[in-house]
Coordinates of C-alpha atoms in Angstrom, one line a residue:
Chain X
M175 CA 85.7 148.9 110.8
P176 CA 87.7 149.7 114.0
D177 CA 85.8 151.4 116.7
A178 CA 88.0 153.7 119.2
S179 CA 84.9 154.0 121.6
T180 CA 85.2 149.9 122.3
P181 CA 88.3 149.6 124.1
A182 CA 88.2 145.7 123.7
R183 CA 88.4 145.8 120.1
I184 CA 91.9 144.5 118.7
R185 CA 93.3 145.0 115.4
V186 CA 94.7 141.8 113.9
A187 CA 96.8 141.8 110.6
V188 CA 96.4 139.1 108.3
Q189 CA 97.7 138.6 105.0
G190 CA 95.1 137.7 102.2
E191 CA 91.5 138.8 101.6
L192 CA 88.8 138.7 104.3
G193 CA 87.4 135.1 104.4
S194 CA 91.1 133.5 104.4
F195 CA 92.3 130.8 106.8
S196 CA 94.6 133.5 108.4
E197 CA 91.3 135.6 109.3
L198 CA 89.6 132.4 111.0
A199 CA 93.1 131.6 112.6
A200 CA 92.5 135.1 114.3
Y201 CA 89.0 134.5 115.6
E202 CA 90.3 131.1 117.0
F203 CA 93.1 132.7 118.7
F204 CA 91.0 135.3 120.0
P205 CA 87.8 133.8 120.9
E206 CA 86.7 136.1 123.5
R207 CA 88.1 139.2 121.8
D208 CA 86.2 141.8 119.5
V209 CA 88.2 141.2 116.5
A210 CA 88.9 143.9 113.6
I211 CA 90.8 142.2 110.6
C212 CA 93.6 144.3 108.8
P213 CA 94.0 142.7 105.5
C214 CA 97.6 142.9 104.1
E215 CA 98.5 142.2 100.6
S216 CA 101.9 140.4 101.7
F217 CA 103.8 139.1 104.2
V218 CA 106.2 142.1 104.3
D219 CA 103.1 144.4 104.8
L220 CA 101.6 142.3 107.7
F221 CA 104.9 142.6 109.8
A222 CA 104.8 146.4 109.0
A223 CA 101.4 146.5 110.2
V224 CA 102.3 145.2 113.6
D225 CA 105.6 147.1 113.9
E226 CA 104.2 150.6 112.8
G227 CA 101.3 150.1 115.2
R228 CA 98.4 149.9 112.4
A229 CA 97.4 146.4 113.9
D230 CA 97.8 145.3 117.6
F231 CA 98.7 141.5 116.7
G232 CA 99.7 139.8 113.4
M233 CA 98.9 136.3 112.2
A234 CA 102.1 134.7 111.0
P235 CA 101.7 131.4 109.1
V236 CA 105.0 129.4 109.5
E237 CA 104.1 125.9 108.4
N238 CA 101.8 124.0 107.1
S239 CA 101.6 120.1 108.0
L240 CA 101.7 119.0 104.2
A241 CA 103.4 121.6 102.3
G242 CA 106.2 122.6 105.2
S243 CA 107.7 125.7 106.3
I244 CA 106.6 129.4 104.6
H245 CA 110.4 130.4 104.5
Q246 CA 109.4 133.9 103.7
V247 CA 107.8 134.1 107.2
W248 CA 110.7 132.6 108.9
E249 CA 113.1 135.1 107.1
L250 CA 110.9 138.1 108.1
L251 CA 110.9 136.5 111.7
V252 CA 114.6 137.2 111.9
S253 CA 115.0 140.2 109.5
R254 CA 112.2 142.2 111.4
P255 CA 111.8 140.7 114.7
L256 CA 108.6 141.2 116.9
P257 CA 107.6 139.6 120.1
V258 CA 105.8 136.2 119.7
M259 CA 102.6 135.9 122.0
G260 CA 101.4 132.5 121.0
E261 CA 100.4 130.0 118.4
I262 CA 97.7 128.2 117.0
L263 CA 97.3 125.4 114.5
L264 CA 94.1 125.8 112.2
R265 CA 92.6 122.9 110.5
V266 CA 92.6 123.8 106.7
S267 CA 89.8 122.4 105.1
H268 CA 88.5 123.2 101.5
C269 CA 85.2 123.7 99.9
L270 CA 84.2 123.7 96.2
I271 CA 82.3 127.0 95.9
S272 CA 80.2 128.2 92.9
H273 CA 77.2 130.6 92.3
P274 CA 73.9 129.8 94.1
G275 CA 71.9 127.4 92.2
A276 CA 75.1 125.9 90.5
R277 CA 75.6 122.1 89.9
L278 CA 78.6 120.2 90.5
E279 CA 78.4 118.4 86.9
D280 CA 78.1 122.0 85.3
I281 CA 81.6 123.0 86.8
R282 CA 84.2 123.4 84.1
D283 CA 86.8 125.9 85.3
V284 CA 88.2 125.8 89.1
Y285 CA 90.3 128.7 90.5
S286 CA 92.3 128.5 93.6
H287 CA 95.8 128.9 95.3
P288 CA 98.2 126.3 93.9
Q289 CA 98.6 124.8 97.2
A290 CA 94.9 124.2 97.8
L291 CA 94.6 123.0 94.0
A292 CA 97.3 120.1 95.1
Q293 CA 95.7 119.5 98.2
C294 CA 92.5 118.6 96.5
R295 CA 94.2 116.7 93.8
D296 CA 92.1 113.5 94.1
F297 CA 89.0 115.2 94.1
L298 CA 89.8 117.2 91.0
R299 CA 91.1 113.9 89.4
S300 CA 87.5 112.0 89.9
H301 CA 86.2 115.2 88.0
G302 CA 88.6 115.2 85.3
H303 CA 86.7 117.4 83.1
I304 CA 87.3 120.5 85.5
R305 CA 90.5 122.6 84.3
E306 CA 92.5 123.9 86.9
H307 CA 93.7 127.8 87.1
E308 CA 96.2 129.2 89.8
V309 CA 95.1 132.6 91.6
Y310 CA 97.2 133.9 94.3
D311 CA 94.6 133.8 97.2
T312 CA 91.8 131.0 98.1
A313 CA 89.4 133.8 99.4
G314 CA 90.0 136.1 96.4
A315 CA 89.2 133.0 94.0
V316 CA 85.6 133.1 95.5
K317 CA 85.4 136.7 95.1
M318 CA 86.9 136.7 91.6
I319 CA 84.4 133.9 90.1
K320 CA 81.6 136.1 91.7
A321 CA 82.4 139.2 90.2
R322 CA 82.9 137.2 86.7
E323 CA 79.2 135.8 87.1
R324 CA 80.5 132.9 84.6
Q325 CA 78.4 129.9 84.8
G326 CA 80.6 126.7 85.1
D327 CA 83.2 128.6 87.2
A328 CA 83.9 127.5 90.8
A329 CA 86.6 128.1 93.3
I330 CA 88.3 126.3 96.2
G331 CA 88.2 127.9 99.5
P332 CA 87.2 128.1 102.9
A333 CA 83.3 127.7 103.9
Q334 CA 83.8 131.0 105.4
S335 CA 84.2 132.9 102.2
A336 CA 81.4 131.4 100.7
S337 CA 79.2 132.6 103.5
D338 CA 81.1 136.2 103.1
Q339 CA 80.3 136.4 99.4
G340 CA 76.7 134.7 99.3
M341 CA 78.2 131.8 97.1
E342 CA 77.0 128.1 97.4
I343 CA 79.0 125.1 98.7
L344 CA 78.9 122.4 96.1
A345 CA 81.3 119.9 97.9
R346 CA 82.9 120.2 101.5
A347 CA 86.1 118.7 102.9
I348 CA 87.7 118.0 99.3
E349 CA 91.0 117.8 100.6
T350 CA 92.9 114.4 100.2
Q351 CA 94.7 114.5 103.4
E352 CA 92.6 115.1 106.6
E353 CA 95.6 116.2 108.8
N354 CA 95.9 119.4 107.0
Y355 CA 96.8 122.0 109.5
T356 CA 98.5 125.4 109.2
R357 CA 100.6 126.8 112.1
F358 CA 100.3 130.4 113.1
L359 CA 102.8 132.3 115.3
V360 CA 100.9 135.3 116.8
L361 CA 103.0 138.6 116.7
S362 CA 102.6 141.6 118.8
R363 CA 104.4 144.6 119.2
E364 CA 105.0 144.7 123.1
P365 CA 106.4 141.8 124.7
A366 CA 103.9 139.9 126.9
S367 CA 104.7 139.0 130.4
L368 CA 105.6 135.2 130.4
E369 CA 105.4 135.2 134.2
G370 CA 103.4 132.3 135.4
Q371 CA 102.8 130.9 131.9
T372 CA 103.7 127.4 131.8
P373 CA 104.4 125.3 129.6
L374 CA 106.2 127.3 127.2
K375 CA 108.1 126.3 123.8
T376 CA 111.1 128.4 122.2
T377 CA 111.5 128.8 118.6
V378 CA 115.1 129.7 117.4
V379 CA 116.7 130.2 114.0
G380 CA 120.7 129.7 113.2
A381 CA 122.8 129.1 110.3
L382 CA 125.0 125.9 109.9
A383 CA 128.1 125.7 107.7
D384 CA 129.5 122.8 106.4
T385 CA 126.3 120.9 105.3
G386 CA 124.8 120.6 108.9
R387 CA 127.6 118.4 110.3
R388 CA 127.8 120.2 113.5
L389 CA 124.0 119.7 114.1
P390 CA 124.7 116.8 116.4
E391 CA 126.5 119.3 118.9
V392 CA 123.8 121.5 118.5
L393 CA 121.4 119.1 119.6
Q394 CA 123.7 117.4 122.1
V395 CA 123.9 120.8 124.0
L396 CA 120.0 120.3 124.5
E397 CA 120.4 116.8 125.4
E398 CA 122.6 117.6 128.3
Q399 CA 120.3 120.2 129.6
E400 CA 117.5 118.0 129.4
I401 CA 115.6 120.1 127.1
G402 CA 113.2 118.4 125.0
V403 CA 113.3 119.1 120.9
L404 CA 110.2 120.1 119.3
K405 CA 111.2 120.7 115.7
V406 CA 114.1 120.6 113.6
E407 CA 114.2 121.7 110.0
L408 CA 117.4 122.5 107.6
R409 CA 117.1 124.6 104.6
K410 CA 119.9 125.3 101.9
R411 CA 121.2 128.9 102.4
L412 CA 121.1 129.7 98.7
G413 CA 124.2 131.0 97.3
E414 CA 126.2 130.6 100.7
P415 CA 128.7 127.5 100.0
W416 CA 127.5 124.3 102.1
A417 CA 125.5 126.4 104.7
Y418 CA 122.3 125.8 105.7
D419 CA 119.4 127.8 107.8
L420 CA 118.3 125.6 111.2
Y421 CA 114.8 126.0 112.5
L422 CA 114.7 124.8 115.9
E423 CA 112.0 124.5 118.6
F424 CA 112.3 123.2 122.0
E425 CA 110.5 122.8 125.1
G426 CA 110.6 125.6 127.9
G427 CA 111.5 129.1 127.8
A428 CA 114.8 130.9 126.7
E429 CA 116.0 131.5 130.5
G430 CA 117.8 129.3 133.0
P431 CA 119.3 125.9 131.5
A432 CA 118.0 127.2 128.1
A433 CA 120.2 130.2 128.4
L434 CA 123.3 128.3 128.9
A435 CA 122.3 125.9 126.2
L436 CA 121.8 128.8 123.7
E437 CA 125.2 130.2 124.7
C438 CA 127.1 126.8 123.9
M439 CA 125.0 126.5 120.7
A440 CA 126.3 129.7 119.5
E441 CA 129.8 128.1 119.1
S442 CA 128.5 125.8 116.5
C443 CA 126.0 127.7 114.9
R444 CA 126.3 131.0 113.8
Q445 CA 123.8 133.9 113.4
L446 CA 121.5 132.3 116.5
T447 CA 118.5 134.3 117.0
V448 CA 115.9 133.5 119.5
I449 CA 112.3 134.3 117.7
G450 CA 110.3 133.9 120.8
S451 CA 109.3 131.7 124.1
Y452 CA 105.4 131.3 124.1
P453 CA 102.9 128.8 125.3
P454 CA 102.1 125.9 123.0
G455 CA 99.1 126.5 121.0
R456 CA 96.2 124.4 120.4
A457 CA 94.7 122.8 117.3
A458 CA 91.4 124.4 116.4
I459 CA 88.5 123.8 113.7
P460 CA 87.7 127.2 112.1
R461 CA 83.8 128.0 113.1
L462 CA 81.9 130.0 110.8
H463 CA 82.1 133.8 111.6
Q464 CA 79.1 136.0 111.3
R465 CA 79.7 139.5 110.2
Chain J
M19 CA 131.2 105.9 70.0
P20 CA 131.8 102.9 72.0
D21 CA 134.1 100.5 70.7
A22 CA 134.0 96.8 71.4
S23 CA 137.5 96.3 70.6
T24 CA 138.9 98.3 73.3
P25 CA 138.2 96.7 76.5
A26 CA 139.4 99.3 78.5
R27 CA 136.7 101.9 77.2
I28 CA 133.9 102.4 79.8
R29 CA 130.6 104.0 78.9
V30 CA 129.4 106.8 81.5
A31 CA 126.0 108.0 81.5
V32 CA 125.5 111.8 82.1
Q33 CA 122.4 114.0 82.0
G34 CA 122.6 116.5 79.5
E35 CA 124.3 117.5 76.3
L36 CA 128.1 116.8 75.5
G37 CA 130.1 119.5 77.1
S38 CA 128.1 119.5 80.2
F39 CA 129.7 119.8 83.6
S40 CA 128.5 116.2 84.2
E41 CA 130.5 115.0 81.2
L42 CA 133.7 117.0 82.8
A43 CA 133.0 115.1 86.1
A44 CA 133.0 112.1 84.3
Y45 CA 136.7 112.5 82.6
E46 CA 137.9 113.5 86.1
F47 CA 136.6 110.7 88.0
F48 CA 138.1 108.5 85.4
P49 CA 141.2 110.1 84.7
E50 CA 143.1 107.0 83.4
R51 CA 140.2 105.5 81.6
D52 CA 139.0 105.8 78.1
V53 CA 135.6 107.4 78.6
A54 CA 132.3 107.1 76.3
I55 CA 129.9 109.5 77.2
C56 CA 126.4 108.5 76.8
P57 CA 124.1 111.7 77.2
C58 CA 120.5 111.2 78.7
E59 CA 117.7 113.6 78.5
S60 CA 116.7 113.3 82.4
F61 CA 118.0 111.7 85.5
V62 CA 115.6 109.0 85.0
D63 CA 117.2 107.9 81.7
L64 CA 120.3 108.2 83.6
F65 CA 119.5 105.9 86.1
A66 CA 117.9 103.6 83.6
A67 CA 121.1 103.7 81.5
V68 CA 123.0 102.2 84.2
D69 CA 120.3 99.9 85.3
E70 CA 120.0 98.4 81.9
G71 CA 123.3 98.0 81.0
R72 CA 123.5 100.7 78.3
A73 CA 126.1 102.4 80.3
D74 CA 128.8 101.1 82.9
F75 CA 128.7 103.9 85.2
G76 CA 126.5 107.1 85.6
M77 CA 127.1 110.6 87.2
A78 CA 124.5 111.4 89.3
P79 CA 124.5 115.1 91.0
V80 CA 123.4 115.0 94.3
E81 CA 124.1 118.6 95.6
N82 CA 125.7 121.8 94.8
S83 CA 127.5 124.0 97.3
L84 CA 125.2 127.1 96.3
A85 CA 121.8 125.7 95.4
G86 CA 121.4 122.7 97.6
S87 CA 120.5 119.1 97.1
I88 CA 119.2 117.9 93.9
H89 CA 116.0 116.5 95.3
Q90 CA 115.2 114.2 92.3
V91 CA 118.1 112.5 92.2
W92 CA 118.0 111.8 95.9
E93 CA 114.5 110.2 95.1
L94 CA 116.1 108.1 92.5
L95 CA 118.8 107.0 94.6
V96 CA 115.8 105.3 97.0
S97 CA 113.4 104.4 94.4
R98 CA 116.0 103.0 91.8
P99 CA 118.9 101.8 94.1
L100 CA 122.5 101.3 92.4
P101 CA 125.6 100.7 93.7
V102 CA 127.5 103.7 94.4
M103 CA 131.3 103.3 93.7
G104 CA 132.5 106.8 94.4
E105 CA 132.0 110.6 94.4
I106 CA 133.8 113.5 93.0
L107 CA 133.1 117.3 93.5
L108 CA 133.5 119.4 90.5
R109 CA 134.2 123.0 90.5
V110 CA 131.7 124.8 88.5
S111 CA 132.9 127.9 86.6
H112 CA 131.1 129.8 83.9
C113 CA 132.1 131.5 80.7
L114 CA 130.4 134.2 78.5
I115 CA 130.2 132.2 75.1
S116 CA 129.6 133.7 71.8
H117 CA 130.5 133.5 68.1
P118 CA 134.1 134.0 66.7
G119 CA 135.0 137.3 66.5
A120 CA 132.2 138.7 68.9
R121 CA 132.8 141.6 71.3
L122 CA 131.4 141.7 74.6
E123 CA 130.1 145.1 74.3
D124 CA 128.0 143.8 71.4
I125 CA 126.1 141.1 73.6
R126 CA 122.4 141.7 73.7
D127 CA 120.7 138.6 74.8
V128 CA 122.4 135.7 77.0
Y129 CA 121.0 132.0 77.4
S130 CA 121.5 129.5 80.0
H131 CA 120.2 127.3 82.6
P132 CA 118.2 129.4 85.3
Q133 CA 120.9 128.4 87.9
A134 CA 123.9 129.3 85.9
L135 CA 122.2 132.9 85.3
A136 CA 121.4 133.1 89.4
Q137 CA 125.2 132.3 89.9
C138 CA 126.4 135.1 87.4
R139 CA 124.1 137.8 88.7
D140 CA 126.9 140.3 89.5
F141 CA 128.4 140.0 86.2
L142 CA 124.9 140.4 84.3
R143 CA 124.1 143.3 86.6
S144 CA 127.2 145.1 85.6
H145 CA 126.3 144.5 82.0
G146 CA 122.9 145.7 82.6
H147 CA 122.1 145.9 78.8
I148 CA 122.2 142.1 78.4
R149 CA 118.7 140.3 78.5
E150 CA 118.6 136.9 80.3
H151 CA 116.8 134.2 78.7
E152 CA 116.2 130.6 80.4
V153 CA 117.0 127.3 78.5
Y154 CA 117.3 123.8 80.2
D155 CA 121.0 123.1 79.9
T156 CA 124.3 125.3 79.7
A157 CA 126.2 123.3 76.8
G158 CA 122.8 123.4 75.1
A159 CA 122.8 126.8 75.1
V160 CA 126.0 127.1 73.6
K161 CA 124.8 124.9 70.8
M162 CA 121.5 126.9 70.3
I163 CA 123.1 130.2 69.8
K164 CA 125.7 128.7 67.3
A165 CA 122.8 127.2 65.4
R166 CA 120.9 130.4 65.4
E167 CA 124.0 132.6 64.1
R168 CA 122.5 135.8 65.6
Q169 CA 125.0 138.5 66.3
G170 CA 124.6 139.8 69.9
D171 CA 123.7 136.5 71.4
A172 CA 125.8 134.7 74.1
A173 CA 125.6 131.9 76.2
I174 CA 126.8 130.9 79.8
G175 CA 128.5 127.8 79.9
P176 CA 131.5 125.8 80.5
A177 CA 134.8 126.4 78.6
Q178 CA 134.6 122.5 77.3
S179 CA 131.3 123.5 75.4
A180 CA 133.1 126.7 73.8
S181 CA 135.6 124.4 72.6
D182 CA 133.4 121.7 71.4
Q183 CA 131.4 124.0 69.2
G184 CA 134.3 126.3 68.2
M185 CA 132.8 129.2 69.7
E186 CA 134.6 132.2 71.7
I187 CA 135.0 132.7 75.3
L188 CA 134.3 136.5 75.9
A189 CA 134.6 136.3 79.7
R190 CA 135.7 133.6 82.0
A191 CA 135.0 132.7 85.5
I192 CA 132.1 135.3 85.5
E193 CA 130.4 133.6 88.6
T194 CA 129.8 135.7 92.0
Q195 CA 130.9 132.9 94.4
E196 CA 134.0 131.0 93.9
E197 CA 133.3 128.2 96.1
N198 CA 130.7 126.6 93.6
Y199 CA 131.0 122.9 93.6
T200 CA 128.7 120.1 92.1
R201 CA 129.0 117.0 93.8
F202 CA 128.4 113.6 91.9
L203 CA 127.9 110.3 93.3
V204 CA 129.2 107.7 90.7
L205 CA 126.6 104.6 90.0
S206 CA 127.4 101.5 88.7
R207 CA 125.6 98.3 88.2
E208 CA 127.6 95.7 90.0
P209 CA 128.6 96.5 93.6
A210 CA 132.3 97.0 93.9
S211 CA 134.6 95.4 96.4
L212 CA 135.1 97.7 99.3
E213 CA 137.9 95.5 100.9
G214 CA 141.1 97.5 101.6
Q215 CA 139.3 100.8 100.6
T216 CA 139.9 103.1 103.7
P217 CA 138.2 105.6 104.5
L218 CA 134.8 105.1 103.5
K219 CA 132.0 107.2 104.0
T220 CA 128.2 106.3 103.9
T221 CA 125.1 107.9 102.7
V222 CA 121.6 106.9 104.0
V223 CA 118.1 108.3 103.8
G224 CA 115.3 107.8 106.0
A225 CA 111.8 109.5 107.0
L226 CA 111.2 111.5 110.1
A227 CA 107.8 111.6 111.3
D228 CA 106.6 114.6 113.6
T229 CA 108.7 117.6 112.3
G230 CA 112.1 116.1 113.0
R231 CA 111.9 115.9 116.6
R232 CA 113.3 112.5 116.9
L233 CA 116.7 113.4 115.0
P234 CA 118.3 114.1 118.4
E235 CA 117.9 110.0 119.0
V236 CA 119.2 109.3 115.5
L237 CA 122.3 111.5 116.1
Q238 CA 122.7 110.3 119.4
V239 CA 123.2 106.5 118.2
L240 CA 125.8 107.7 115.8
E241 CA 127.7 109.7 118.7
E242 CA 127.3 106.4 120.9
Q243 CA 129.1 104.5 118.3
E244 CA 131.8 107.3 117.7
I245 CA 130.8 107.7 114.4
G246 CA 131.4 111.3 112.8
V247 CA 128.2 113.0 110.9
L248 CA 129.4 114.4 107.5
K249 CA 126.2 115.6 106.2
V250 CA 122.4 116.3 107.8
E251 CA 119.7 117.5 105.9
L252 CA 115.9 117.8 106.3
R253 CA 113.3 118.2 103.6
K254 CA 109.6 118.3 103.6
R255 CA 107.6 115.2 102.5
L256 CA 105.1 117.1 100.5
G257 CA 101.6 115.9 101.1
E258 CA 102.7 113.8 104.4
P259 CA 101.7 115.3 107.5
W260 CA 104.5 116.8 109.6
A261 CA 106.9 114.2 107.8
Y262 CA 110.5 115.2 106.8
D263 CA 113.1 113.3 104.6
L264 CA 116.5 112.7 106.2
Y265 CA 119.5 112.9 104.1
L266 CA 122.4 111.6 106.3
E267 CA 125.9 111.0 105.7
F268 CA 128.6 109.6 108.1
E269 CA 132.3 108.5 108.0
G270 CA 133.1 104.7 107.7
G271 CA 131.4 101.7 106.1
A272 CA 128.0 100.4 107.0
E273 CA 129.1 97.4 108.7
G274 CA 130.4 96.9 112.4
P275 CA 129.4 99.7 114.8
A276 CA 127.5 101.3 112.0
A277 CA 125.3 98.3 111.1
L278 CA 124.3 98.2 115.1
A279 CA 123.8 102.2 114.6
L280 CA 121.7 101.7 111.7
E281 CA 119.4 99.0 113.5
C282 CA 118.9 101.5 116.4
M283 CA 118.2 104.4 114.0
A284 CA 115.8 102.6 112.5
E285 CA 113.7 103.0 115.5
S286 CA 113.3 106.7 115.2
C287 CA 113.8 107.0 111.6
R288 CA 111.3 104.9 109.1
Q289 CA 112.0 103.6 105.7
L290 CA 115.9 103.9 106.4
T291 CA 117.6 103.2 103.2
V292 CA 121.3 102.8 103.1
I293 CA 122.4 104.6 99.6
G294 CA 125.8 103.1 99.7
S295 CA 129.5 103.2 101.1
Y296 CA 132.0 104.6 99.2
P297 CA 135.7 106.4 99.3
P298 CA 135.3 110.1 100.0
G299 CA 135.9 111.8 96.7
R300 CA 138.3 114.9 95.9
A301 CA 137.5 118.2 94.7
A302 CA 138.5 118.6 90.9
I303 CA 138.9 121.6 88.8
P304 CA 137.6 120.5 85.2
R305 CA 140.3 120.5 82.5
L306 CA 139.6 120.9 78.7
H307 CA 138.9 117.4 77.0
Q308 CA 140.4 117.3 73.7
R309 CA 137.8 115.2 71.5

């Protein structure tokens, strides 16, 4: 419930239900602030909520260490540009959640997001009698099994959503791979001043024709300006012959030598868009949030 | 029907039914030879057919200009290495195919591979009353509608499959984008001699940790040896934190300066595998094959 009498309160848009990893990322990014979450159904809604002033900030998940880039979000970063004020890497850890008093050996059906199910593959294999069912959202899965009140149902989701729904955690950290992080860019409406903020990093998106064969030129330009590359990714532009999207991140801001580099890059790389420059984020393990 | 009394006859494995684009690619790559096609259900079967000697050669589709790389084939190139003797780019052109005497205005249902349906999106939109149905194979779709004998059914597929099945072409070249090519690597069992074969190109696959940030080093090494890059693609290694697969192609063979470059590359790029060196292929428009 946003409260106009508390000026320190900020409204942060997240995609998904309350209790989602996006919500936890918001608390970790703004640890000192009174955060009011604005849940959004889709990424399009999330960008709109910030752009139209219904939220002050938005948590945009851009990639996961295991599953890769969330291309729909990258597309929105280009098509609906908003200032990026920072980033955070959130450790993703999954729990098996069921009704109070439930026992692991009684669980027959488990509900979660396909990616969460995939990330807990080893745990699910070693409990081979549990059938998997896909739903759109981890926190939503917990809410759903609670509402259905069926014994033998469980959900895979964050500890936070068990706490929010008064449900029980039957097993913690059931993900196969521990180095599971989701990286969020934090969107705002007004560009923040970068003065005195060091270090910085910059995110750009461009288009490469001809199966990426001009990528060496693009990277060469950064090398010449002694700018370190942080991320390179190429992704097919579906329907455009031999064309690829380029996601590129480098050290420092977009001014000075980087401005020169970007100018040269634009010769090898079409539709070059600077998504933003912002301070590199920290990796955080989400703490339980008391409502 | 392979015929042992004709020594010039070669057996070529393709994925899919007779009449597929893979079959046409085989005829275009071996225009002077008597080609006996070995149809394979899957790409795994195709690699096995060549490896186990049931076929002399195999047509492995590695990428399409519009849809991008066929990752399963790249994975097989690494996990089940076979000598690559060459490549060919085949122009993909789709026809709307139905029963003899059928009229376009009577077509109500169309069957094809999801990628073929997508590539004919504009045509299908301008004939909005036609319902789309996905099947696994374009040539298989033609065979299926023929067997079902239902008026109002059509398939999207190559002209060859209409000719093979005695069916009628109601519309030709219905794809939205003309620059639609599928590139095939031609696999063999015995490595061919590359002596005197110039020019050459080389295909390698490697793994990059850390969201591709060491890619500049990899490309720098080629630059230093004055080796031109032909293709760069990065693809997330699912389940491996921040890791990407690298598909890289460059001018020339894997010997001499390239051998030195590959040695240096191996420091920035793990699991480097040379898929093969072979003469660059031509682009071909498939001709109708008389059976």
